[in-house]
């Protein structure tokens, strides 16, 4: 039924957003125009950025994206945190911490104010383990 599913983020600066994902998460460009950039990584995960003022977006919604958290699961969150901490232009909102619900993570804010939660899965406490379901 579904062939693909990925976020398209409305942005005022699509080039800056794409550069961040290419630099930090090793995404590669699959389509580039002045109003839309599509990226994919080696594991076939995709993300795209569209100019928030583009004519294909209904006029009422032509603004930067708000109220979104992008969760990105990584193999080694400590490594990514160290790298991002060294980048002065990236604002860390939540420092690296372990959560009982199965995450070691930190949260940053991208150039347009979207939250990015960078996560490594860890073992949950017994209380939270009971809440997980097999799919």
mmCIF file of C-alpha atoms in Angstrom:
data_model
loop_
_atom_site.group_PDB
_atom_site.id
_atom_site.type_symbol
_atom_site.label_atom_id
_atom_site.label_comp_id
_atom_site.label_asym_id
_atom_site.label_seq_id
_atom_site.Cartn_x
_atom_site.Cartn_y
_atom_site.Cartn_z
ATOM 1 C CA UNK A 1 0.000 0.000 0.000
ATOM 2 C CA UNK A 2 2.533 2.685 1.086
ATOM 3 C CA UNK A 3 5.676 2.907 -1.014
ATOM 4 C CA UNK A 4 7.452 5.657 0.921
ATOM 5 C CA UNK A 5 6.970 7.999 3.864
ATOM 6 C CA UNK A 6 9.167 10.931 4.798
ATOM 7 C CA UNK A 7 8.865 14.429 6.251
ATOM 8 C CA UNK A 8 8.963 17.532 4.079
ATOM 9 C CA UNK A 9 9.887 20.479 6.272
ATOM 10 C CA UNK A 10 8.712 23.970 5.332
ATOM 11 C CA UNK A 11 11.657 26.299 5.816
ATOM 12 C CA UNK A 12 12.773 29.852 5.179
ATOM 13 C CA UNK A 13 16.298 28.595 4.440
ATOM 14 C CA UNK A 14 16.220 25.190 2.751
ATOM 15 C CA UNK A 15 19.926 25.260 1.860
ATOM 16 C CA UNK A 16 21.002 25.748 5.483
ATOM 17 C CA UNK A 17 18.673 22.984 6.680
ATOM 18 C CA UNK A 18 19.905 20.554 4.020
ATOM 19 C CA UNK A 19 23.549 21.363 4.769
ATOM 20 C CA UNK A 20 22.991 20.520 8.430
ATOM 21 C CA UNK A 21 21.564 17.071 7.621
ATOM 22 C CA UNK A 22 24.293 16.400 5.072
ATOM 23 C CA UNK A 23 27.065 17.422 7.480
ATOM 24 C CA UNK A 24 25.813 15.825 10.701
ATOM 25 C CA UNK A 25 23.886 12.775 9.456
ATOM 26 C CA UNK A 26 25.610 12.077 6.105
ATOM 27 C CA UNK A 27 22.542 12.545 3.921
ATOM 28 C CA UNK A 28 23.065 12.941 0.161
ATOM 29 C CA UNK A 29 21.127 15.143 -2.230
ATOM 30 C CA UNK A 30 18.648 13.367 -4.506
ATOM 31 C CA UNK A 31 16.933 16.487 -5.895
ATOM 32 C CA UNK A 32 17.987 20.136 -5.634
ATOM 33 C CA UNK A 33 16.148 23.226 -6.849
ATOM 34 C CA UNK A 34 15.924 26.752 -5.506
ATOM 35 C CA UNK A 35 12.662 25.882 -3.717
ATOM 36 C CA UNK A 36 12.982 22.147 -2.800
ATOM 37 C CA UNK A 37 15.813 19.895 -1.654
ATOM 38 C CA UNK A 38 15.385 16.162 -1.132
ATOM 39 C CA UNK A 39 17.917 14.080 0.804
ATOM 40 C CA UNK A 40 18.444 10.363 1.392
ATOM 41 C CA UNK A 41 21.013 8.473 3.437
ATOM 42 C CA UNK A 42 22.693 5.104 2.901
ATOM 43 C CA UNK A 43 19.901 3.305 4.799
ATOM 44 C CA UNK A 44 17.316 4.912 2.492
ATOM 45 C CA UNK A 45 15.864 7.286 5.087
ATOM 46 C CA UNK A 46 14.596 10.472 3.463
ATOM 47 C CA UNK A 47 13.898 14.065 4.417
ATOM 48 C CA UNK A 48 13.080 17.041 2.248
ATOM 49 C CA UNK A 49 12.906 20.795 2.661
ATOM 50 C CA UNK A 50 10.565 23.121 0.791
ATOM 51 C CA UNK A 51 10.648 26.907 0.712
ATOM 52 C CA UNK A 52 7.804 27.874 3.032
ATOM 53 C CA UNK A 53 6.661 30.536 0.539
ATOM 54 C CA UNK A 54 6.425 28.210 -2.464
ATOM 55 C CA UNK A 55 3.266 28.425 -4.575
ATOM 56 C CA UNK A 56 2.457 24.714 -4.139
ATOM 57 C CA UNK A 57 1.771 25.316 -0.446
ATOM 58 C CA UNK A 58 -1.723 26.687 0.203
ATOM 59 C CA UNK A 59 -1.325 30.381 1.008
ATOM 60 C CA UNK A 60 -2.765 30.099 4.517
ATOM 61 C CA UNK A 61 0.072 27.692 5.482
ATOM 62 C CA UNK A 62 3.061 29.524 3.975
ATOM 63 C CA UNK A 63 5.186 29.810 7.106
ATOM 64 C CA UNK A 64 8.053 27.935 8.684
ATOM 65 C CA UNK A 65 7.275 24.588 10.249
ATOM 66 C CA UNK A 66 6.290 24.689 13.952
ATOM 67 C CA UNK A 67 5.375 22.199 16.632
ATOM 68 C CA UNK A 68 7.487 19.349 15.236
ATOM 69 C CA UNK A 69 10.138 17.164 16.841
ATOM 70 C CA UNK A 70 12.265 15.100 14.486
ATOM 71 C CA UNK A 71 13.550 11.963 16.248
ATOM 72 C CA UNK A 72 16.772 10.626 14.809
ATOM 73 C CA UNK A 73 18.002 7.319 16.170
ATOM 74 C CA UNK A 74 21.775 6.837 15.980
ATOM 75 C CA UNK A 75 24.201 4.065 16.874
ATOM 76 C CA UNK A 76 26.395 6.187 19.157
ATOM 77 C CA UNK A 77 24.676 9.218 20.662
ATOM 78 C CA UNK A 78 27.796 10.171 22.653
ATOM 79 C CA UNK A 79 29.758 10.590 19.411
ATOM 80 C CA UNK A 80 27.082 12.746 17.812
ATOM 81 C CA UNK A 81 26.725 14.832 20.982
ATOM 82 C CA UNK A 82 30.468 15.501 21.106
ATOM 83 C CA UNK A 83 30.451 16.623 17.497
ATOM 84 C CA UNK A 84 27.404 18.874 17.877
ATOM 85 C CA UNK A 85 28.679 20.336 21.133
ATOM 86 C CA UNK A 86 31.772 21.523 19.225
ATOM 87 C CA UNK A 87 29.612 23.345 16.658
ATOM 88 C CA UNK A 88 28.969 26.807 18.083
ATOM 89 C CA UNK A 89 26.079 27.591 15.717
ATOM 90 C CA UNK A 90 23.954 24.652 16.964
ATOM 91 C CA UNK A 91 21.948 25.362 20.117
ATOM 92 C CA UNK A 92 21.584 22.407 22.519
ATOM 93 C CA UNK A 93 18.266 22.656 24.376
ATOM 94 C CA UNK A 94 18.539 19.446 26.406
ATOM 95 C CA UNK A 95 21.928 18.061 27.370
ATOM 96 C CA UNK A 96 22.714 14.384 26.965
ATOM 97 C CA UNK A 97 20.779 12.247 29.445
ATOM 98 C CA UNK A 98 19.356 8.773 30.034
ATOM 99 C CA UNK A 99 15.593 8.353 30.286
ATOM 100 C CA UNK A 100 13.749 5.493 31.989
ATOM 101 C CA UNK A 101 11.587 5.034 28.874
ATOM 102 C CA UNK A 102 14.470 3.622 26.784
ATOM 103 C CA UNK A 103 16.426 6.578 25.472
ATOM 104 C CA UNK A 104 19.807 8.155 25.898
ATOM 105 C CA UNK A 105 19.302 11.418 24.064
ATOM 106 C CA UNK A 106 19.723 15.154 23.670
ATOM 107 C CA UNK A 107 17.674 17.812 21.900
ATOM 108 C CA UNK A 108 18.870 20.563 19.596
ATOM 109 C CA UNK A 109 17.144 23.341 17.688
ATOM 110 C CA UNK A 110 17.712 23.722 13.961
ATOM 111 C CA UNK A 111 17.984 27.023 12.079
ATOM 112 C CA UNK A 112 14.198 27.362 11.730
ATOM 113 C CA UNK A 113 13.441 26.400 15.336
ATOM 114 C CA UNK A 114 12.462 22.773 14.759
ATOM 115 C CA UNK A 115 13.457 20.442 17.583
ATOM 116 C CA UNK A 116 15.690 17.495 16.731
ATOM 117 C CA UNK A 117 15.863 14.737 19.344
ATOM 118 C CA UNK A 118 18.946 12.599 18.773
ATOM 119 C CA UNK A 119 18.459 9.207 20.395
ATOM 120 C CA UNK A 120 20.251 5.982 21.177
ATOM 121 C CA UNK A 121 18.001 3.158 22.377
ATOM 122 C CA UNK A 122 18.899 1.824 25.826
ATOM 123 C CA UNK A 123 17.181 -0.688 28.103
ATOM 124 C CA UNK A 124 14.052 0.734 29.778
ATOM 125 C CA UNK A 125 13.186 0.379 33.429
ATOM 126 C CA UNK A 126 10.812 -2.455 34.326
ATOM 127 C CA UNK A 127 7.994 0.076 34.721
ATOM 128 C CA UNK A 128 8.350 1.247 31.108
ATOM 129 C CA UNK A 129 9.207 -2.175 29.673
ATOM 130 C CA UNK A 130 5.601 -3.249 30.374
ATOM 131 C CA UNK A 131 4.305 -0.454 28.121
ATOM 132 C CA UNK A 132 6.050 -1.612 24.928
ATOM 133 C CA UNK A 133 4.174 -3.676 22.322
ATOM 134 C CA UNK A 134 5.444 -5.981 19.605
ATOM 135 C CA UNK A 135 4.529 -4.992 16.068
#
